[in-house]
Coordinates of C-alpha atoms in Angstrom, one line a residue:
M9 CA -120.7 9.6 -107.6
S10 CA -117.4 9.0 -105.7
W11 CA -114.4 6.9 -106.6
G12 CA -113.8 6.4 -103.0
A13 CA -117.5 4.6 -102.5
E14 CA -117.9 3.2 -105.8
L15 CA -114.0 2.0 -106.6
W16 CA -112.6 1.3 -102.9
D17 CA -110.9 -1.8 -104.2
Q18 CA -109.7 -0.3 -107.3
F19 CA -106.5 1.1 -106.2
D20 CA -104.6 -0.7 -109.1
N21 CA -106.7 0.3 -111.8
L22 CA -106.7 4.1 -110.8
D23 CA -103.5 4.0 -110.5
K24 CA -103.2 2.9 -114.2
H25 CA -106.2 5.2 -115.3
T26 CA -104.5 8.4 -113.8
Q27 CA -101.3 7.4 -115.7
W28 CA -103.3 7.1 -118.9
G29 CA -104.6 10.5 -118.2
I30 CA -101.3 12.2 -117.7
D31 CA -100.1 10.4 -121.2
F32 CA -103.1 11.7 -122.8
L33 CA -102.6 15.3 -121.6
E34 CA -99.0 15.2 -122.9
R35 CA -100.1 13.3 -126.1
Y36 CA -102.2 16.4 -127.0
A37 CA -99.4 18.6 -126.1
K38 CA -97.4 17.2 -128.6
F39 CA -100.3 17.4 -131.0
V40 CA -100.5 21.1 -130.2
K41 CA -96.4 21.4 -130.7
E42 CA -96.5 20.0 -134.3
R43 CA -99.4 22.4 -135.1
I44 CA -97.2 25.2 -134.3
E45 CA -94.4 24.2 -136.0
I46 CA -96.8 23.6 -139.1
E47 CA -98.2 27.3 -138.4
Q48 CA -94.6 28.6 -138.2
N49 CA -93.2 26.6 -141.2
Y50 CA -96.6 27.6 -143.2
A51 CA -96.0 31.4 -142.2
K52 CA -91.9 31.3 -143.1
Q53 CA -92.8 29.7 -146.4
L54 CA -95.4 32.4 -147.0
R55 CA -92.6 35.0 -146.1
N56 CA -90.3 33.4 -148.6
L57 CA -93.0 33.7 -151.3
V58 CA -93.6 37.3 -150.9
K59 CA -89.9 38.1 -150.9
K60 CA -89.4 36.1 -154.1
Y61 CA -91.8 37.6 -155.9
C62 CA -91.7 41.3 -154.3
P63 CA -89.6 43.8 -157.0
K64 CA -86.3 44.4 -156.3
R65 CA -86.5 48.2 -157.0
S66 CA -83.2 49.8 -157.6
S67 CA -84.2 53.2 -159.2
K68 CA -87.7 55.0 -159.4
D69 CA -87.7 54.1 -163.0
E70 CA -88.1 50.6 -162.3
E71 CA -91.1 51.3 -160.0
P72 CA -94.1 49.3 -161.2
R73 CA -96.8 51.4 -162.7
F74 CA -99.6 49.4 -164.3
T75 CA -102.7 48.8 -161.8
S76 CA -102.3 44.9 -162.5
C77 CA -98.8 45.1 -161.0
L78 CA -99.7 47.4 -158.3
A79 CA -102.6 45.1 -157.5
F80 CA -100.1 42.3 -157.5
F81 CA -97.7 43.8 -154.9
N82 CA -100.8 44.9 -152.8
I83 CA -101.7 41.6 -152.6
L84 CA -98.4 40.2 -151.6
N85 CA -98.3 42.9 -148.9
E86 CA -101.6 41.4 -147.7
L87 CA -100.3 37.8 -148.0
N88 CA -97.2 39.0 -146.2
D89 CA -99.6 40.4 -143.2
Y90 CA -101.4 36.9 -143.6
A91 CA -98.3 35.1 -142.6
G92 CA -98.0 37.5 -139.8
Q93 CA -101.1 36.3 -138.6
R94 CA -100.1 32.7 -139.0
E95 CA -97.2 33.5 -136.8
V96 CA -99.3 35.1 -134.2
V97 CA -101.2 32.2 -134.2
A98 CA -98.3 30.2 -133.5
E99 CA -97.4 32.3 -130.7
E100 CA -100.4 32.1 -128.8
M101 CA -100.8 28.7 -128.9
G102 CA -97.2 28.3 -127.9
H103 CA -98.2 30.3 -125.0
R104 CA -101.7 29.7 -123.8
V105 CA -101.9 26.2 -124.9
Y106 CA -98.7 24.1 -124.7
G107 CA -96.7 25.9 -122.7
E108 CA -99.8 26.0 -120.2
L109 CA -100.1 22.1 -120.8
M110 CA -96.3 21.2 -120.2
R111 CA -96.3 23.2 -116.8
Y112 CA -99.9 21.5 -115.5
S113 CA -98.5 18.2 -116.5
H114 CA -95.5 18.7 -114.0
D115 CA -97.8 19.9 -111.4
L116 CA -100.2 16.8 -112.2
K117 CA -97.4 14.3 -112.2
T118 CA -96.2 15.6 -108.7
E119 CA -99.5 15.4 -107.0
R120 CA -100.4 12.2 -108.5
K121 CA -97.3 10.8 -107.2
M122 CA -98.2 12.3 -103.8
H123 CA -101.7 10.9 -103.8
L124 CA -100.5 7.4 -104.6
Q125 CA -98.0 7.4 -101.9
E126 CA -100.7 8.4 -99.3
G127 CA -102.7 5.4 -100.6
R128 CA -99.7 3.0 -100.7
K129 CA -99.0 3.7 -97.1
A130 CA -102.3 3.5 -95.6
Q131 CA -102.4 0.0 -97.4
Q132 CA -99.1 -0.7 -95.9
Y133 CA -100.4 0.2 -92.1
L134 CA -103.6 -1.9 -92.6
D135 CA -101.3 -5.0 -93.7
M136 CA -99.4 -4.3 -91.0
C137 CA -102.3 -3.9 -88.6
W138 CA -103.6 -7.3 -90.2
K139 CA -100.0 -9.2 -89.9
Q140 CA -100.4 -7.9 -86.1
M141 CA -103.9 -9.6 -85.9
D142 CA -103.1 -12.7 -87.9
N143 CA -100.3 -13.3 -85.5
S144 CA -101.8 -13.0 -82.2
K145 CA -104.7 -15.5 -83.7
K146 CA -102.0 -18.1 -84.6
K147 CA -100.4 -17.8 -81.1
F148 CA -103.8 -18.2 -79.6
E149 CA -104.6 -20.8 -81.5
R150 CA -101.1 -22.6 -80.9
E151 CA -101.6 -22.2 -77.3
C152 CA -105.4 -23.6 -77.0
R153 CA -103.9 -26.9 -78.9
E154 CA -101.3 -27.0 -76.4
A155 CA -103.9 -26.4 -73.5
E156 CA -105.8 -29.1 -75.1
K157 CA -102.8 -31.6 -75.0
A158 CA -102.1 -30.6 -71.7
Q159 CA -105.7 -31.2 -70.1
Q160 CA -105.8 -34.5 -72.1
S161 CA -102.3 -35.2 -70.3
Y162 CA -103.8 -34.7 -66.7
E163 CA -106.8 -36.9 -67.4
R164 CA -105.0 -39.7 -68.7
L165 CA -102.7 -39.3 -65.6
D166 CA -105.5 -38.8 -63.2
N167 CA -107.6 -41.8 -64.4
D168 CA -104.4 -44.2 -64.7
T169 CA -103.9 -46.1 -61.1
N170 CA -100.3 -46.5 -61.7
A171 CA -99.5 -42.8 -62.1
T172 CA -97.9 -41.2 -59.0
K173 CA -99.5 -38.3 -57.0
A174 CA -96.5 -36.3 -58.1
D175 CA -96.6 -36.9 -61.9
V176 CA -100.3 -36.3 -61.4
E177 CA -99.7 -32.8 -59.9
K178 CA -97.2 -32.0 -62.5
A179 CA -99.6 -32.5 -65.3
K180 CA -101.8 -30.3 -63.5
Q181 CA -99.5 -27.4 -63.1
Q182 CA -98.8 -27.9 -66.8
L183 CA -102.4 -27.7 -67.5
N184 CA -102.9 -24.7 -65.6
L185 CA -100.0 -22.8 -67.1
R186 CA -101.2 -23.9 -70.6
T187 CA -104.8 -22.6 -69.7
H188 CA -103.2 -19.4 -68.2
M189 CA -101.1 -18.7 -71.7
A190 CA -104.1 -19.3 -74.0
D191 CA -106.3 -16.9 -71.9
E192 CA -103.5 -14.3 -72.2
N193 CA -103.2 -15.0 -75.9
K194 CA -106.8 -14.9 -76.2
N195 CA -107.0 -11.5 -74.9
E196 CA -104.5 -10.2 -77.0
Y197 CA -106.0 -11.8 -80.3
A198 CA -109.1 -10.4 -79.2
A199 CA -107.2 -6.7 -78.9
Q200 CA -105.6 -7.2 -82.3
L201 CA -108.7 -8.0 -83.7
Q202 CA -110.7 -4.8 -82.8
N203 CA -107.7 -2.7 -83.5
F204 CA -107.4 -4.4 -87.2
N205 CA -111.2 -4.0 -87.5
G206 CA -110.9 -0.6 -86.5
E207 CA -108.2 0.2 -88.6
Q208 CA -109.6 -1.4 -91.7
H209 CA -112.8 0.6 -91.0
K210 CA -110.9 3.8 -91.0
H211 CA -108.8 2.6 -94.0
Y212 CA -112.1 1.8 -96.2
Y213 CA -114.0 4.1 -95.3
I214 CA -112.1 7.4 -94.4
V215 CA -108.4 7.1 -95.5
I216 CA -108.9 5.3 -98.8
P217 CA -112.4 7.5 -99.9
Q218 CA -110.1 10.5 -99.0
I219 CA -107.1 9.7 -101.4
Y220 CA -109.5 8.4 -103.9
K221 CA -111.7 12.0 -103.6
H222 CA -108.3 13.7 -104.2
L223 CA -107.4 11.5 -107.2
Q224 CA -110.5 11.9 -108.7
E225 CA -110.4 15.9 -108.4
M226 CA -106.9 15.7 -109.7
D227 CA -108.5 13.9 -112.7
E228 CA -111.4 16.1 -113.3
R229 CA -109.0 19.1 -113.1
R230 CA -107.2 17.5 -115.7
T231 CA -110.5 16.9 -118.1
I232 CA -111.3 20.6 -117.2
K233 CA -107.9 21.8 -118.4
L234 CA -107.8 19.9 -121.7
S235 CA -111.2 21.6 -122.6
E236 CA -109.7 25.0 -121.7
C237 CA -106.8 24.1 -123.9
Y238 CA -109.4 22.9 -126.6
K239 CA -111.0 26.1 -126.5
G240 CA -107.8 28.2 -126.6
F241 CA -106.5 26.0 -129.3
A242 CA -109.7 27.6 -131.4
D243 CA -109.6 31.1 -129.6
S244 CA -105.8 31.2 -130.9
E245 CA -107.0 31.2 -134.2
R246 CA -110.5 32.7 -134.0
K247 CA -108.8 36.2 -132.8
V248 CA -106.8 36.8 -135.9
I249 CA -109.8 35.7 -138.5
P250 CA -111.1 39.5 -138.4
I251 CA -107.5 40.6 -139.5
I252 CA -107.1 37.9 -141.6
S253 CA -110.3 38.8 -143.3
K254 CA -109.3 42.5 -143.5
C255 CA -106.1 40.7 -145.6
L256 CA -108.3 38.9 -147.7
E257 CA -110.7 41.9 -148.3
G258 CA -107.5 43.6 -149.2
M259 CA -106.6 41.5 -151.8
I260 CA -110.1 41.6 -153.3
L261 CA -110.0 45.4 -153.4
A262 CA -106.6 45.0 -154.8
A263 CA -108.1 42.9 -157.6
K264 CA -111.0 45.7 -158.1
S265 CA -108.4 48.4 -158.5
V266 CA -107.0 46.9 -161.9
D267 CA -108.0 49.5 -164.6
E268 CA -107.1 48.0 -168.1
R269 CA -107.8 51.5 -169.4
R270 CA -105.2 53.2 -167.3
D271 CA -102.6 50.5 -168.0
S272 CA -103.2 51.1 -171.7
Q273 CA -102.8 54.6 -171.2
I274 CA -99.4 54.0 -169.2
V275 CA -98.0 52.1 -172.0
I276 CA -98.9 54.9 -174.6
D277 CA -96.9 57.8 -172.1
S278 CA -93.9 55.1 -171.4
F279 CA -93.6 54.4 -175.5
K280 CA -95.0 57.3 -177.3
S281 CA -92.4 59.1 -179.2
G282 CA -94.0 62.3 -180.2
F283 CA -93.7 61.9 -184.2
E284 CA -96.6 61.8 -186.5
P285 CA -96.9 59.0 -189.1
P286 CA -95.3 59.6 -192.5
G287 CA -97.1 61.5 -195.1
D288 CA -98.0 60.6 -198.5
F289 CA -95.2 59.8 -200.8
P290 CA -95.6 62.1 -203.7
F291 CA -95.6 60.9 -207.5
E292 CA -92.7 60.9 -209.3
D293 CA -92.5 61.0 -213.0
Y294 CA -89.9 59.0 -214.5
S295 CA -91.1 59.3 -218.1
Q296 CA -89.9 62.9 -218.8
H297 CA -87.3 61.7 -221.1
I298 CA -89.9 60.6 -223.4
Y299 CA -92.2 63.5 -223.2
R300 CA -92.9 66.6 -221.0
T301 CA -96.4 67.3 -220.2
V302 CA -96.9 70.4 -217.6
S303 CA -100.7 70.7 -216.5
D304 CA -102.3 72.6 -213.5
G305 CA -104.5 69.6 -212.8
T306 CA -101.3 67.1 -213.0
I307 CA -99.4 66.3 -209.9
S308 CA -95.6 66.0 -210.8
T309 CA -92.5 66.7 -209.7
P310 CA -89.7 67.2 -212.0
K311 CA -86.8 64.7 -211.4
Q312 CA -83.2 64.6 -212.8
E313 CA -82.2 61.9 -214.8
G314 CA -79.8 60.7 -212.2
M315 CA -82.4 60.3 -209.7
K316 CA -83.1 56.7 -210.6
I317 CA -82.4 54.1 -207.6
D318 CA -80.6 51.0 -208.5
S319 CA -79.2 49.4 -205.6
K320 CA -76.5 47.8 -208.0
T321 CA -75.1 51.1 -209.0
T322 CA -75.2 52.7 -205.1
V323 CA -73.9 50.1 -203.1
G324 CA -70.3 49.0 -202.8
K325 CA -68.8 45.6 -201.0
A326 CA -69.7 45.5 -197.5
K327 CA -66.8 45.9 -195.0
G328 CA -66.8 42.8 -193.3
K329 CA -69.6 40.8 -191.2
L330 CA -71.7 42.9 -188.8
W331 CA -72.0 42.0 -185.2
L332 CA -75.6 40.6 -184.3
F333 CA -77.2 42.9 -181.9
G334 CA -79.1 40.3 -179.7
K335 CA -76.5 41.7 -176.6
K336 CA -75.7 45.2 -177.8
P337 CA -74.4 47.4 -175.1
K338 CA -76.4 50.6 -175.0
G339 CA -74.7 54.2 -175.3
P340 CA -74.3 56.3 -172.2
A341 CA -77.1 58.6 -171.6
L342 CA -77.0 62.2 -172.5
E343 CA -77.7 64.9 -170.1
D344 CA -80.4 66.5 -172.2
F345 CA -81.7 63.3 -173.0
S346 CA -81.4 64.1 -176.6
H347 CA -80.9 60.3 -177.2
L348 CA -84.3 59.8 -176.7
P349 CA -87.4 60.5 -178.8
P350 CA -89.0 63.8 -178.6
E351 CA -91.9 62.9 -176.4
Q352 CA -89.8 60.6 -173.9
R353 CA -87.2 63.4 -173.9
R354 CA -90.1 65.6 -173.0
K355 CA -91.2 63.5 -170.0
K356 CA -87.9 63.1 -168.7
L357 CA -87.0 66.8 -168.6
Q358 CA -90.3 67.4 -166.8
Q359 CA -89.6 64.9 -164.3
R360 CA -86.4 66.3 -163.5
I361 CA -87.5 69.7 -163.6
D362 CA -90.2 68.5 -161.1
E363 CA -87.3 66.7 -158.7
L364 CA -85.4 69.7 -158.9
N365 CA -88.1 72.1 -158.1
R366 CA -89.0 69.8 -154.8
E367 CA -85.3 70.0 -154.0
L368 CA -85.3 73.9 -154.3
Q369 CA -88.3 73.8 -152.1
K370 CA -86.3 71.9 -149.4
E371 CA -83.2 74.1 -149.8
T372 CA -85.9 77.1 -149.7
D373 CA -87.5 75.9 -146.4
Q374 CA -83.9 74.9 -144.8
K375 CA -82.8 78.5 -145.9
D376 CA -85.6 80.0 -143.8
A377 CA -85.1 78.0 -140.9
L378 CA -81.6 79.1 -140.4
I379 CA -82.7 82.8 -140.8
K380 CA -85.0 82.4 -138.3
M381 CA -82.7 80.5 -136.3
K382 CA -80.2 83.3 -136.8
D383 CA -82.5 85.9 -135.5
V384 CA -83.1 84.1 -132.4
Y385 CA -79.7 83.9 -131.9
E386 CA -79.2 87.5 -132.3
K387 CA -81.8 88.6 -130.1
N388 CA -80.6 85.9 -127.2
P389 CA -77.1 85.4 -127.7
Q390 CA -76.9 83.0 -124.5
M391 CA -78.9 80.5 -126.9
G392 CA -75.9 80.5 -129.6
D393 CA -73.3 82.1 -131.7
P394 CA -75.3 83.5 -134.8
G395 CA -71.9 83.4 -136.5
S396 CA -71.7 79.6 -136.8
L397 CA -74.8 79.7 -139.1
Q398 CA -73.5 81.5 -141.5
P399 CA -71.6 78.7 -143.4
K400 CA -74.2 76.4 -143.4
L401 CA -76.7 79.4 -145.2
A402 CA -73.8 80.3 -147.2
E403 CA -74.1 76.6 -148.6
T404 CA -77.6 76.7 -148.5
M405 CA -77.7 79.6 -150.5
S406 CA -75.2 78.1 -153.1
N407 CA -77.1 75.0 -153.3
M408 CA -80.3 77.2 -154.1
D409 CA -78.4 78.8 -157.2
R410 CA -77.0 75.7 -158.5
L411 CA -80.5 74.2 -158.6
R412 CA -82.3 77.5 -160.2
M413 CA -79.5 77.0 -162.8
E414 CA -80.4 73.3 -163.2
I415 CA -84.0 74.0 -163.6
H416 CA -83.5 77.2 -166.0
K417 CA -81.1 74.5 -167.9
N418 CA -83.9 71.8 -168.3
E419 CA -86.7 74.2 -168.9
A420 CA -84.5 75.6 -171.9
W421 CA -84.3 71.8 -173.1
L422 CA -87.8 71.5 -172.5
S423 CA -89.0 74.4 -174.3
E424 CA -86.8 73.0 -177.1
V425 CA -88.3 69.7 -177.5
E426 CA -91.7 71.2 -177.2
G427 CA -90.9 73.5 -179.8
K428 CA -89.4 70.9 -182.3
V429 CA -92.6 68.3 -181.9
A430 CA -94.9 71.6 -182.8
A431 CA -93.0 72.4 -185.5
R432 CA -92.7 68.9 -186.9
G433 CA -96.5 68.5 -186.4
D434 CA -96.8 71.5 -188.5
R435 CA -94.6 70.8 -190.9
R436 CA -96.5 66.9 -191.7
H437 CA -99.6 68.7 -191.7
S438 CA -98.5 71.0 -194.3
S439 CA -97.1 68.2 -196.1
D440 CA -100.5 66.4 -195.9
I441 CA -102.3 69.1 -197.4
N442 CA -99.8 70.1 -200.2
H443 CA -97.2 67.9 -201.8
L444 CA -95.9 70.3 -204.6
V445 CA -92.9 71.7 -203.5
T446 CA -89.6 72.4 -204.8
Q447 CA -87.9 69.5 -206.5
G448 CA -84.1 70.3 -205.1
R449 CA -85.7 70.6 -201.5
E450 CA -87.8 67.6 -201.1
S451 CA -87.4 64.6 -199.2
P452 CA -88.7 60.9 -199.9
E453 CA -91.0 61.1 -197.3
G454 CA -92.7 64.4 -199.1
S455 CA -91.7 66.4 -195.8
Y456 CA -89.7 69.6 -196.4
T457 CA -85.7 69.1 -195.5
D458 CA -84.2 72.2 -193.9
D459 CA -80.6 71.3 -195.2
A460 CA -80.2 71.7 -198.9
N461 CA -77.0 69.6 -198.3
Q462 CA -79.0 66.9 -197.6
E463 CA -80.9 66.5 -201.1
V464 CA -80.7 63.0 -202.3
R465 CA -79.5 62.7 -206.1
G466 CA -78.5 59.5 -207.9
P467 CA -75.1 59.0 -209.1
P468 CA -74.2 59.6 -212.6
Q469 CA -75.3 56.8 -215.1
Q470 CA -71.6 56.2 -216.6
H471 CA -70.7 55.7 -212.8
A472 CA -73.4 53.1 -212.5
H473 CA -71.8 51.1 -215.3
H474 CA -68.6 51.4 -213.5
N475 CA -69.8 50.0 -210.6
E476 CA -71.9 47.0 -212.4
F477 CA -68.3 45.9 -213.7
D478 CA -66.7 45.7 -210.5
D479 CA -69.9 44.2 -208.8
E480 CA -69.0 41.2 -211.0
F481 CA -65.9 40.4 -209.6
E482 CA -67.0 40.6 -206.2
D483 CA -66.4 37.7 -203.9
D484 CA -69.6 38.2 -201.7
D485 CA -72.6 40.2 -203.3
P486 CA -74.0 43.0 -201.1
L487 CA -77.5 42.3 -200.1
P488 CA -80.1 44.1 -202.2
A489 CA -82.0 47.2 -201.0
I490 CA -85.5 46.6 -200.0
G491 CA -86.4 50.1 -199.6
H492 CA -85.1 53.4 -197.9
C493 CA -85.9 55.5 -194.9
K494 CA -85.2 58.6 -193.4
A495 CA -83.6 60.0 -190.3
I496 CA -86.0 61.5 -187.9
Y497 CA -83.3 62.4 -185.8
P498 CA -79.5 61.8 -185.4
F499 CA -77.6 58.4 -184.5
D500 CA -74.0 58.7 -183.2
G501 CA -73.6 54.9 -183.9
H502 CA -70.2 54.8 -181.9
N503 CA -70.5 51.2 -181.2
E504 CA -69.4 48.4 -183.3
G505 CA -71.9 47.4 -186.0
T506 CA -73.7 50.3 -186.1
L507 CA -74.0 53.2 -188.6
A508 CA -74.1 56.6 -187.9
M509 CA -76.6 59.4 -189.5
K510 CA -77.6 62.7 -189.2
E511 CA -81.3 63.9 -189.3
G512 CA -83.0 63.9 -192.5
E513 CA -80.1 61.8 -194.0
I514 CA -81.8 59.2 -196.5
L515 CA -80.6 55.5 -196.6
Y516 CA -81.3 52.0 -198.2
V517 CA -83.0 49.6 -196.0
I518 CA -81.5 46.0 -196.8
E519 CA -82.7 44.3 -193.8
E520 CA -85.9 44.5 -192.0
D521 CA -86.3 44.8 -188.3
K522 CA -86.4 41.3 -186.3
G523 CA -88.1 42.4 -183.6
D524 CA -84.7 43.7 -181.7
G525 CA -85.7 47.3 -182.4
W526 CA -82.5 47.5 -185.4
T527 CA -82.6 48.0 -188.7
R528 CA -79.7 47.2 -191.2
A529 CA -79.3 50.1 -193.7
R530 CA -76.8 51.1 -196.0
R531 CA -75.2 54.5 -197.6
Q532 CA -74.9 55.4 -201.1
N533 CA -71.1 54.7 -200.8
G534 CA -71.4 51.2 -199.6
E535 CA -71.4 51.9 -195.8
E536 CA -73.4 49.5 -193.9
G537 CA -74.8 49.2 -190.4
Y538 CA -77.6 48.8 -188.0
V539 CA -79.6 52.0 -186.9
P540 CA -82.4 52.0 -184.1
T541 CA -85.7 51.4 -186.0
S542 CA -87.3 54.1 -183.7
Y543 CA -85.0 56.9 -185.0
I544 CA -86.2 56.4 -188.9
D545 CA -89.2 56.3 -191.2
V546 CA -89.4 53.4 -193.3
T547 CA -90.7 52.6 -196.9
L548 CA -90.3 49.3 -198.1
E549 CA -90.7 48.6 -202.0
K550 CA -93.3 45.9 -203.3
N551 CA -91.9 43.8 -206.1
S552 CA -88.5 45.1 -207.5
K553 CA -85.6 43.2 -206.7
G554 CA -82.7 45.8 -206.7
A555 CA -84.4 49.4 -207.6
V556 CA -86.6 51.1 -205.0
T557 CA -89.8 51.7 -205.8
Y558 CA -91.8 54.5 -204.3
I559 CA -95.2 54.4 -203.3

């Protein structure tokens, strides 16, 4: 199967076919280029997606802790690696397929041009030989006709009796001349014909087959190159499939690592305040002014007449409108974290102590290294001056002393908060067991109040009448009390609209927490404001409008 033997007369078609082959090669190269751009854009979009959803960590406190969050961030990391593999695919295709195709296409064009030029030259040479042969043939034909005319003229004169001998002799000479020239042209034509036949045979059996053979080999190499590029196109992606599979396996492992129990425990650890739930409220006997019955089997608490609570007798006019707390600025964090609930404070202090211990260990290691280096310098003075290490050593010792003081201070705070939590738990436990406590030392929760000044007593009855009279002339009636609350730890209330309170202080609740973490409360002197819901124990009344009914 040879183009030279089978397609000896199809030079123009072979010219078109080889050009089509190069065009097809370049078309495939364009396809690969567009595929590379798709891979690059895909990888870029994946990286942008990962960057968009990756956490922006400004501090350690904002680092994700839930297993579901950690799993999602692991998936993002695996997806980022997956995007990197898409970039590897694009790079491999660009180098191994597209770049190779463009170089080969350039070489192919040059080779094709050379072979076609050789074929055209061979054809032009054969055409030249044919023209020479054709010219000699025409000249021979023309001389033969002239010789035939001279023969006819000589015979006519020779048979003409009136013709002179000179005319006959002249015609004979002309005949001989034409005959001689015809013979010469005949020999020239024969030589040209023989030469043309030889060149034609050489052209169609040697030169053209050789040129067509080169064109055929060139076209077959082009086909082979396309086959190799097809394979390389697939191999570029097949090489990264194991890594992509690992990325996908990593995503599956991340999904399996989600632990709902652990996340629930993290929520508990994050928001646990450390306080015990409020105990039962004691029964308060308001019928003492009717009769007084004392029985060992009856649970009763003597109560002064002034302990009757009425919102109209205890509240005054609100001092202006309170600021809404949707965007309330947070107060500055205290060094000992006393602004936090006990459990959260304990966790923060423990974290700080751990960090300080790690810093102290680093400083200790640095001190040991400096001491060793100083010993080496003292034994080998040529290596360095031992005195040059003294400032650094002194600085390290100072840092160690500072860190030890910090650790001691934070450990003292930690011991304090752990002691308070334990004491509060003991008090809560004892209040659950025994509700009979001294009347002047009992809080509305039934828990023991350390400070006698914090006892709650109602205002005198005559003062209540005076307030009722004043309230009739108020422009804006104050909100009725819907319950009461007890401060479980102090609150400064420096911000506008807040209400400062002391630990153990009893306040009236006039507006429940709306979900923003703040409860509106009022003192007995009429001062109102918002207090943190997590800082108080709240008890709401059931059906009364103004007075608080203790349950």
